[in-house]
CSV table of C-alpha atoms and ligand atoms in Angstrom, one decimal:
chain,number,residue,atom,x,y,z
P,1,UNK,CA,-29.6,-0.7,-19.8
P,2,UNK,CA,-27.2,0.7,-17.5
P,3,UNK,CA,-23.3,-0.3,-18.6
P,4,UNK,CA,-22.2,-2.7,-16.0
P,5,UNK,CA,-19.8,-1.4,-13.7
P,6,UNK,CA,-16.5,-3.9,-13.8
P,7,UNK,CA,-14.9,-4.3,-10.7
P,8,UNK,CA,-11.0,-3.0,-10.6
P,9,UNK,CA,-7.9,-5.2,-10.5
P,10,UNK,CA,-4.6,-3.9,-9.2
P,11,UNK,CA,-0.7,-4.9,-9.5
P,12,UNK,CA,2.5,-3.8,-9.6
P,13,UNK,CA,6.2,-5.1,-10.2
P,14,UNK,CA,9.1,-3.2,-8.8
P,15,UNK,CA,11.5,-2.0,-11.6
P,16,UNK,CA,14.6,-3.1,-9.2
P,17,UNK,CA,17.3,-5.1,-11.5
P,18,UNK,CA,16.1,-8.1,-13.6
P,19,UNK,CA,12.6,-9.6,-13.6
P,20,UNK,CA,12.5,-13.2,-13.4
P,21,UNK,CA,10.5,-16.4,-14.2
P,22,UNK,CA,8.7,-15.8,-10.6
P,23,UNK,CA,7.8,-12.6,-11.2
P,24,UNK,CA,6.5,-13.5,-14.6
P,25,UNK,CA,4.4,-17.0,-13.5
P,26,UNK,CA,3.3,-15.9,-10.1
P,27,UNK,CA,2.1,-12.3,-11.3
P,28,UNK,CA,2.5,-10.9,-14.9
P,29,UNK,CA,1.3,-14.0,-16.7
P,30,UNK,CA,-1.7,-13.7,-15.0
P,31,UNK,CA,-2.7,-10.0,-15.7
P,32,UNK,CA,-3.7,-10.7,-19.6
P,33,UNK,CA,-6.5,-12.9,-19.1
P,34,UNK,CA,-7.8,-10.4,-16.4
P,35,UNK,CA,-7.9,-7.2,-18.9
P,36,UNK,CA,-11.4,-8.3,-20.4
P,37,UNK,CA,-13.6,-8.8,-17.5
P,38,UNK,CA,-11.9,-6.1,-15.3
P,39,UNK,CA,-10.8,-2.7,-15.1
P,40,UNK,CA,-7.7,-3.3,-14.5
P,41,UNK,CA,-4.4,-1.0,-13.5
P,42,UNK,CA,-1.2,-1.9,-13.8
P,43,UNK,CA,1.6,-0.1,-12.6
P,44,UNK,CA,5.5,0.2,-12.4
P,45,UNK,CA,6.3,0.5,-8.6
P,46,UNK,CA,9.3,2.8,-8.9
P,47,UNK,CA,8.5,4.6,-5.5
P,48,UNK,CA,9.2,1.1,-4.2
P,49,UNK,CA,12.5,0.2,-5.5
P,50,UNK,CA,14.1,3.1,-3.7
P,51,UNK,CA,13.8,1.0,-0.6
P,52,UNK,CA,16.8,-0.4,-1.4
P,53,UNK,CA,19.5,1.8,-2.6
P,54,UNK,CA,19.4,2.0,-6.1
P,55,UNK,CA,22.2,3.7,-9.0
P,56,UNK,CA,20.0,6.3,-10.7
P,57,UNK,CA,20.4,5.9,-13.9
P,58,UNK,CA,19.8,1.9,-13.4
P,59,UNK,CA,16.6,2.5,-11.8
P,60,UNK,CA,15.4,4.6,-14.7
P,61,UNK,CA,16.3,2.3,-17.6
P,62,UNK,CA,14.6,-0.7,-15.5
P,63,UNK,CA,11.5,1.3,-15.2
P,64,UNK,CA,11.5,1.9,-18.8
P,65,UNK,CA,12.4,-1.9,-19.6
P,66,UNK,CA,9.5,-3.0,-17.3
P,67,UNK,CA,7.0,-0.7,-18.8
P,68,UNK,CA,8.1,-2.4,-22.4
P,69,UNK,CA,8.0,-5.8,-20.6
P,70,UNK,CA,4.2,-5.3,-19.5
P,71,UNK,CA,3.0,-4.7,-22.7
P,72,UNK,CA,5.5,-7.7,-24.9
P,73,UNK,CA,3.6,-9.4,-21.8
P,74,UNK,CA,0.3,-8.7,-23.4
P,75,UNK,CA,-1.0,-5.9,-21.5
P,76,UNK,CA,-2.8,-3.4,-23.9
P,77,UNK,CA,-2.8,-0.1,-23.1
P,78,UNK,CA,-6.0,0.4,-24.8
P,79,UNK,CA,-7.6,-2.0,-22.1
P,80,UNK,CA,-5.8,-1.3,-19.1
P,81,UNK,CA,-4.4,1.7,-17.4
P,82,UNK,CA,-0.6,1.3,-17.6
P,83,UNK,CA,1.6,3.8,-15.2
P,84,UNK,CA,4.6,4.9,-13.3
P,85,UNK,CA,3.8,5.0,-10.0
P,86,UNK,CA,5.4,8.1,-8.9
P,87,UNK,CA,3.8,10.3,-11.8
P,88,UNK,CA,0.5,9.8,-9.9
P,89,UNK,CA,1.8,11.8,-6.4
P,90,UNK,CA,-1.4,11.1,-4.7
P,91,UNK,CA,0.4,7.5,-4.0
P,92,UNK,CA,2.5,9.3,-1.5
P,93,UNK,CA,-0.1,11.7,-0.4
P,94,UNK,CA,-2.4,8.6,0.3
P,95,UNK,CA,0.3,6.6,2.2
P,96,UNK,CA,0.8,9.3,4.5
P,97,UNK,CA,-2.6,9.2,5.5
P,98,UNK,CA,-2.6,5.4,6.2
P,99,UNK,CA,0.7,5.7,8.1
P,100,UNK,CA,-1.5,7.2,10.5
P,101,UNK,CA,-3.6,4.5,10.5
P,102,UNK,CA,-1.2,1.8,10.1
P,103,UNK,CA,0.5,0.3,13.6
P,104,UNK,CA,4.2,0.0,14.0
P,105,UNK,CA,3.8,-3.4,15.8
P,106,UNK,CA,2.1,-4.8,12.1
P,107,UNK,CA,4.6,-3.5,10.3
P,108,UNK,CA,7.2,-4.7,12.4
P,109,UNK,CA,5.9,-8.0,11.7
P,110,UNK,CA,6.2,-8.1,8.2
P,111,UNK,CA,7.7,-11.4,7.0
P,112,UNK,CA,9.4,-9.4,4.2
P,113,UNK,CA,10.5,-6.7,6.3
P,114,UNK,CA,12.1,-8.9,8.5
P,115,UNK,CA,13.9,-10.3,5.7
P,116,UNK,CA,14.7,-7.3,3.8
P,117,UNK,CA,16.8,-6.0,7.3
P,118,UNK,CA,18.6,-8.9,7.5
P,119,UNK,CA,19.6,-8.4,3.9
P,120,UNK,CA,20.4,-5.0,4.0
P,121,UNK,CA,21.6,-4.5,7.3
P,122,UNK,CA,23.1,-1.3,6.6
P,123,UNK,CA,20.1,0.3,5.5
P,124,UNK,CA,17.3,-0.3,7.4
P,125,UNK,CA,15.5,3.2,6.4
P,126,UNK,CA,12.0,4.0,7.5
P,127,UNK,CA,11.0,3.4,3.5
P,128,UNK,CA,11.7,-0.2,4.0
P,129,UNK,CA,9.7,-0.4,7.2
P,130,UNK,CA,6.7,1.7,5.3
P,131,UNK,CA,7.0,-0.1,2.0
P,132,UNK,CA,3.4,-2.2,2.8
P,133,UNK,CA,1.9,1.0,3.6
P,134,UNK,CA,2.7,2.5,0.3
P,135,UNK,CA,1.5,-0.5,-1.5
P,136,UNK,CA,-1.7,-0.1,0.6
P,137,UNK,CA,-1.9,3.0,-0.7
P,138,UNK,CA,-1.4,1.5,-4.4
P,139,UNK,CA,-4.4,-0.7,-4.0
P,140,UNK,CA,-6.7,1.7,-1.9
P,141,UNK,CA,-6.4,4.7,-3.9
P,142,UNK,CA,-8.4,2.9,-7.0
P,143,UNK,CA,-10.8,1.2,-5.0
P,144,UNK,CA,-9.3,-2.6,-6.5
P,145,UNK,CA,-11.6,-5.1,-5.2
P,146,UNK,CA,-8.4,-7.9,-7.3
P,147,UNK,CA,-4.9,-7.8,-6.3
P,148,UNK,CA,-3.2,-10.7,-8.7
P,149,UNK,CA,0.2,-11.8,-7.3
P,150,UNK,CA,2.1,-14.2,-5.8
P,151,UNK,CA,1.8,-15.9,-2.4
P,152,UNK,CA,5.1,-13.7,-1.0
P,153,UNK,CA,2.9,-11.1,-1.3
P,154,UNK,CA,-0.2,-12.3,0.2
P,155,UNK,CA,0.6,-10.7,3.9
P,156,UNK,CA,1.0,-7.3,2.6
P,157,UNK,CA,-2.4,-7.4,0.8
P,158,UNK,CA,-3.9,-9.1,4.1
P,159,UNK,CA,-2.4,-6.0,5.8
P,160,UNK,CA,-4.2,-3.9,3.7
P,161,UNK,CA,-7.4,-5.3,4.1
P,162,UNK,CA,-6.8,-4.4,7.9
P,163,UNK,CA,-6.1,-0.8,7.1
P,164,UNK,CA,-9.3,-0.1,4.9
P,165,UNK,CA,-11.6,-1.6,7.5
P,166,UNK,CA,-9.6,0.3,10.3
P,167,UNK,CA,-9.9,3.7,8.4
P,168,UNK,CA,-13.8,2.9,7.3
P,169,UNK,CA,-14.6,1.9,11.2
P,170,UNK,CA,-13.0,5.0,12.2
P,171,UNK,CA,-14.0,7.6,9.5
P,172,UNK,CA,-17.1,5.5,7.7
P,173,UNK,CA,-17.5,3.5,4.5
P,174,UNK,CA,-14.6,4.9,2.0
P,175,UNK,CA,-12.4,1.9,0.7
P,176,UNK,CA,-13.2,-1.2,-1.2
P,177,UNK,CA,-11.4,-4.2,0.7
P,178,UNK,CA,-9.4,-5.6,-1.5
P,179,UNK,CA,-8.7,-9.8,-1.9
P,180,UNK,CA,-5.5,-11.6,-3.6
P,181,UNK,CA,-5.9,-13.2,-6.8
P,182,UNK,CA,-3.5,-16.3,-6.5
P,183,UNK,CA,-2.3,-18.5,-9.0
P,184,UNK,CA,-1.8,-21.8,-7.5
P,185,UNK,CA,0.6,-23.6,-9.6
P,186,UNK,CA,2.7,-20.5,-10.5
P,187,UNK,CA,2.1,-18.7,-7.1
P,188,UNK,CA,5.7,-19.5,-5.7
P,189,UNK,CA,8.4,-20.4,-7.8
P,190,UNK,CA,11.5,-21.9,-6.3
P,191,UNK,CA,14.9,-20.6,-6.7
P,192,UNK,CA,17.0,-23.0,-9.1
P,193,UNK,CA,19.5,-23.9,-6.2
P,194,UNK,CA,17.3,-24.1,-3.1
P,195,UNK,CA,13.8,-25.1,-3.8
P,196,UNK,CA,12.7,-24.2,-0.1
P,197,UNK,CA,13.5,-20.4,-0.7
P,198,UNK,CA,11.2,-18.7,-3.6
P,199,UNK,CA,13.3,-17.3,-6.8
P,200,UNK,CA,13.7,-13.5,-5.9
P,201,UNK,CA,15.2,-10.6,-8.3
P,202,UNK,CA,17.8,-10.1,-5.4
P,203,UNK,CA,19.5,-13.8,-5.1
P,204,UNK,CA,22.9,-12.9,-5.2
P,205,UNK,CA,23.2,-16.8,-7.1
P,206,UNK,CA,22.8,-15.8,-10.8
P,207,UNK,CA,22.2,-19.8,-11.1
P,208,UNK,CA,19.3,-19.7,-8.7
P,209,UNK,CA,16.8,-17.2,-11.0
P,210,UNK,CA,15.9,-17.5,-15.0
P,211,UNK,CA,15.9,-13.8,-15.5
P,212,UNK,CA,13.1,-13.0,-18.5
P,213,UNK,CA,16.0,-11.4,-20.4
P,214,UNK,CA,17.6,-14.3,-20.6
P,215,UNK,CA,19.5,-15.6,-23.6
P,216,UNK,CA,18.3,-19.3,-24.4
P,217,UNK,CA,22.0,-20.8,-23.8
P,218,UNK,CA,21.8,-19.0,-20.7
P,219,UNK,CA,18.6,-20.7,-19.9
P,220,UNK,CA,20.2,-23.9,-20.9
P,221,UNK,CA,23.0,-23.9,-18.9
P,222,UNK,CA,21.0,-23.2,-15.3
P,223,UNK,CA,18.6,-25.3,-15.4
P,224,UNK,CA,21.0,-28.3,-16.1
P,225,UNK,CA,22.4,-26.9,-13.1
P,226,UNK,CA,19.2,-26.6,-11.3
P,227,UNK,CA,19.3,-28.9,-8.1
P,228,UNK,CA,17.1,-31.7,-8.4
P,229,UNK,CA,16.8,-34.4,-5.6
P,230,UNK,CA,19.1,-37.3,-4.5
P,231,UNK,CA,16.3,-39.9,-3.0
P,232,UNK,CA,16.0,-43.7,-3.6
P,233,UNK,CA,14.0,-42.4,-6.9
P,234,UNK,CA,16.9,-40.3,-8.3
P,235,UNK,CA,15.8,-40.8,-11.9
P,236,UNK,CA,12.1,-40.8,-11.1
P,237,UNK,CA,9.9,-37.0,-12.7
P,238,UNK,CA,7.6,-37.2,-9.9
P,239,UNK,CA,5.9,-34.0,-8.2
P,240,UNK,CA,5.7,-34.8,-4.5
P,241,UNK,CA,6.7,-33.2,-1.2
P,242,UNK,CA,9.9,-35.2,-1.2
P,243,UNK,CA,10.9,-33.8,-4.4
P,244,UNK,CA,10.9,-30.0,-4.0
P,245,UNK,CA,13.7,-29.6,-7.1
P,246,UNK,CA,12.0,-31.9,-9.0
P,247,UNK,CA,8.5,-30.5,-8.4
P,248,UNK,CA,9.4,-27.1,-8.7
P,249,UNK,CA,10.9,-27.9,-12.6
P,250,UNK,CA,7.4,-29.7,-13.2
P,251,UNK,CA,5.5,-26.6,-12.1
P,252,UNK,CA,7.7,-24.3,-14.3
P,253,UNK,CA,7.1,-26.9,-17.2
P,254,UNK,CA,3.8,-27.1,-16.5
P,255,UNK,CA,3.0,-23.4,-17.1
P,256,UNK,CA,5.2,-22.8,-19.5
P,257,UNK,CA,4.1,-25.8,-21.9
P,258,UNK,CA,0.7,-26.0,-21.1
P,259,UNK,CA,0.9,-29.6,-20.3
P,260,UNK,CA,-0.8,-30.9,-17.2
P,261,UNK,CA,1.8,-32.2,-14.3
P,262,UNK,CA,0.4,-35.5,-15.0
P,263,UNK,CA,0.8,-35.5,-18.2
P,264,UNK,CA,4.3,-34.2,-17.9
P,265,UNK,CA,5.3,-37.4,-15.1
P,266,UNK,CA,4.0,-39.9,-17.8
P,267,UNK,CA,5.9,-37.5,-20.3
P,268,UNK,CA,9.0,-37.9,-18.8
P,269,UNK,CA,8.8,-41.6,-17.2
P,270,UNK,CA,12.2,-43.1,-17.2
P,271,UNK,CA,13.7,-41.1,-19.0
P,272,UNK,CA,16.1,-39.4,-16.1
P,273,UNK,CA,16.6,-35.7,-15.0
P,274,UNK,CA,18.9,-34.8,-17.9
P,275,UNK,CA,16.5,-35.4,-20.9
P,276,UNK,CA,13.7,-33.5,-18.8
P,277,UNK,CA,15.9,-30.6,-17.6
P,278,UNK,CA,16.6,-30.1,-21.4
P,279,UNK,CA,12.9,-30.0,-21.7
P,280,UNK,CA,11.7,-27.6,-19.2
P,281,UNK,CA,14.4,-25.1,-20.6
P,282,UNK,CA,12.8,-25.6,-24.3
P,283,UNK,CA,9.6,-25.3,-22.2
P,284,UNK,CA,10.8,-21.4,-21.2
P,285,UNK,CA,12.5,-20.5,-23.9
P,286,UNK,CA,9.7,-21.1,-26.3
P,287,UNK,CA,7.7,-18.3,-23.8
P,288,UNK,CA,10.3,-15.9,-23.5
P,289,UNK,CA,11.8,-15.4,-27.2
P,290,UNK,CA,8.5,-14.0,-28.6
P,291,UNK,CA,8.1,-11.7,-25.2
P,292,UNK,CA,12.0,-10.8,-25.4
P,293,UNK,CA,11.2,-9.8,-29.0
P,294,UNK,CA,8.6,-8.0,-28.5
P,295,UNK,CA,10.1,-5.8,-25.4
P,296,UNK,CA,12.9,-5.2,-27.8
P,297,UNK,CA,10.9,-3.9,-30.7
P,298,UNK,CA,9.1,-1.5,-28.2
P,299,UNK,CA,12.0,-0.1,-26.4
P,300,UNK,CA,12.9,1.2,-30.0
P,301,UNK,CA,10.0,3.3,-30.0
P,302,UNK,CA,10.3,5.3,-27.3
P,303,UNK,CA,7.6,8.2,-28.3
P,304,UNK,CA,5.1,5.2,-28.5
P,305,UNK,CA,6.0,4.5,-25.0
P,306,UNK,CA,6.1,7.5,-23.5
P,307,UNK,CA,2.7,8.4,-25.1
P,308,UNK,CA,1.1,5.1,-23.0
P,309,UNK,CA,2.7,6.7,-19.4
P,310,UNK,CA,1.4,10.2,-20.0
P,311,UNK,CA,-1.7,8.6,-21.2
P,312,UNK,CA,-1.6,6.3,-18.7
P,313,UNK,CA,-0.7,8.7,-15.6
P,314,UNK,CA,-3.5,10.7,-16.3
P,315,UNK,CA,-6.3,7.9,-16.2
P,316,UNK,CA,-4.8,7.1,-13.3
P,317,UNK,CA,-4.7,10.5,-11.5
P,318,UNK,CA,-8.8,11.3,-12.6
P,319,UNK,CA,-9.5,8.2,-10.1
P,320,UNK,CA,-6.4,9.0,-7.4
P,321,UNK,CA,-7.5,12.1,-7.3
P,322,UNK,CA,-11.0,11.3,-6.3
P,323,UNK,CA,-10.2,8.9,-3.8
P,324,UNK,CA,-7.9,11.7,-2.1
P,325,UNK,CA,-10.6,14.6,-2.3
P,326,UNK,CA,-12.7,12.0,-0.6
P,327,UNK,CA,-10.8,10.7,2.2
P,328,UNK,CA,-8.9,14.4,2.8
P,329,UNK,CA,-12.6,15.4,3.6
P,330,UNK,CA,-13.0,12.3,5.7
P,331,UNK,CA,-10.4,12.4,8.1
P,332,UNK,CA,-11.0,16.8,8.8
P,333,UNK,CA,-8.7,18.6,6.4
P,334,UNK,CA,-10.2,21.9,4.6
P,335,UNK,CA,-10.4,21.7,1.2
P,336,UNK,CA,-8.5,23.7,-0.6
P,337,UNK,CA,-10.6,26.6,-2.3
P,338,UNK,CA,-9.6,26.5,-6.0
S,1,TYM,P1,7.9,-7.3,-6.6
S,1,TYM,O1,8.0,-6.6,-7.8
S,1,TYM,O2,8.7,-8.2,-5.7
S,1,TYM,O3,7.4,-8.6,-7.1
S,1,TYM,C1,6.5,-8.9,-8.1
S,1,TYM,C2,5.3,-9.9,-8.0
S,1,TYM,O4,6.0,-10.9,-8.6
S,1,TYM,C3,5.8,-12.1,-7.6
S,1,TYM,N1,6.5,-12.9,-7.1
S,1,TYM,C4,6.3,-14.6,-7.7
S,1,TYM,N2,5.6,-15.3,-7.6
S,1,TYM,C5,5.8,-16.5,-7.9
S,1,TYM,N3,7.1,-16.7,-7.8
S,1,TYM,C6,8.1,-16.2,-6.9
S,1,TYM,N4,9.4,-16.3,-6.6
S,1,TYM,C7,7.8,-14.6,-6.8
S,1,TYM,N5,8.8,-13.7,-6.5
S,1,TYM,C8,7.8,-12.5,-6.8
S,1,TYM,C9,5.3,-11.0,-6.2
S,1,TYM,O5,4.4,-11.6,-5.3
S,1,TYM,C10,4.4,-10.0,-7.0
S,1,TYM,O6,3.2,-10.2,-7.3
S,1,TYM,N6,4.9,-5.2,-3.7
S,1,TYM,C11,5.1,-5.9,-4.5
S,1,TYM,C12,4.5,-4.6,-5.6
S,1,TYM,C13,3.6,-3.8,-5.2
S,1,TYM,C14,2.1,-4.1,-5.3
S,1,TYM,C15,1.5,-2.8,-5.3
S,1,TYM,C16,1.7,-5.3,-5.8
S,1,TYM,C17,3.5,-2.5,-5.0
S,1,TYM,N7,2.6,-2.2,-5.1
S,1,TYM,C18,0.5,-2.8,-5.3
S,1,TYM,C19,0.5,-5.6,-5.9
S,1,TYM,C20,-0.4,-4.3,-5.7
S,1,TYM,C21,6.0,-6.5,-5.0
S,1,TYM,O7,6.2,-8.1,-4.3
S,1,TYM,O8,6.8,-6.6,-6.4
């Protein structure tokens, strides 16, 4: 019997600053179980990071840290292709072609572009605006069907779909049109200091985020300071729209402990916020400690990480080259004689 062709999954995280619990619960954690049923590619998207100013040495360090983190979170380089975006030059090349298909108007409307332009008013570079086209290129280059991301990336995946459909209509069927895979409960983890905003790597308030490298006592302190809700039910641990702070903590607790939200509500009934917050902190620590230990072990084995990245880039390049050659042909570029 012919071997079944698995559908493809692609996702990535920027090696910018410290990876947060939001990145983990909304994206990275959901990748591991996909590896058995899909052909997976997980990429450290370093080119995307350049859209905000970086210290070169830090970017290099963050890129290797993130590679080790992927593996520590369960990405198995024997099952999935793990690689660094800039090691496969086709990403930037396809982005140029897709630039000729994407419209300035639609890029101008992207929420993240508007948001980052506000926050980096002194550096609204073309790359910042072009960011979603490079992301479309990442996805379309591998003909990926499913994109496991958090809610904030849905708009970018939708733009990718539009670009793919437009290209297919203009030049004939070329790209698989991808779709998001969202893990509902974890898709939008909120700031600990302002539950109306997402938990974001770039938050200037360190107390608003839990990073994957935070030590246990730091996590406990941040959770104790987390904003809860001041309503008449001040000590009732309940998931509801009028209690966004507590609901966010309940979501985090449920995702980290494996208990359902309803079970957790029963467990903390009448116990008060202090006990609840300590339990949330403990549930996070229990998840992060083994990951941190494994990441540290991997970072001490540079040779292994380099071998994984070399092999990942080779495998990714083979797929990428095939797609780019097809795209160049479709748009009318003369093939190079070799
Ligand atoms: P980045 O690095 O900003 O985020 C990485 C992933 O984390 C998710 N995420 C969250 N999920 C839940 N709650 C939060 N508070 C939270 N904050 C972030 C993001 O949705 C994302 O899945 N543009 C992408 C990187 C990228 C990419 C790609 C992803 C580049 N090319 C191709 C998929 C496919 C990004 O947001 O990275």
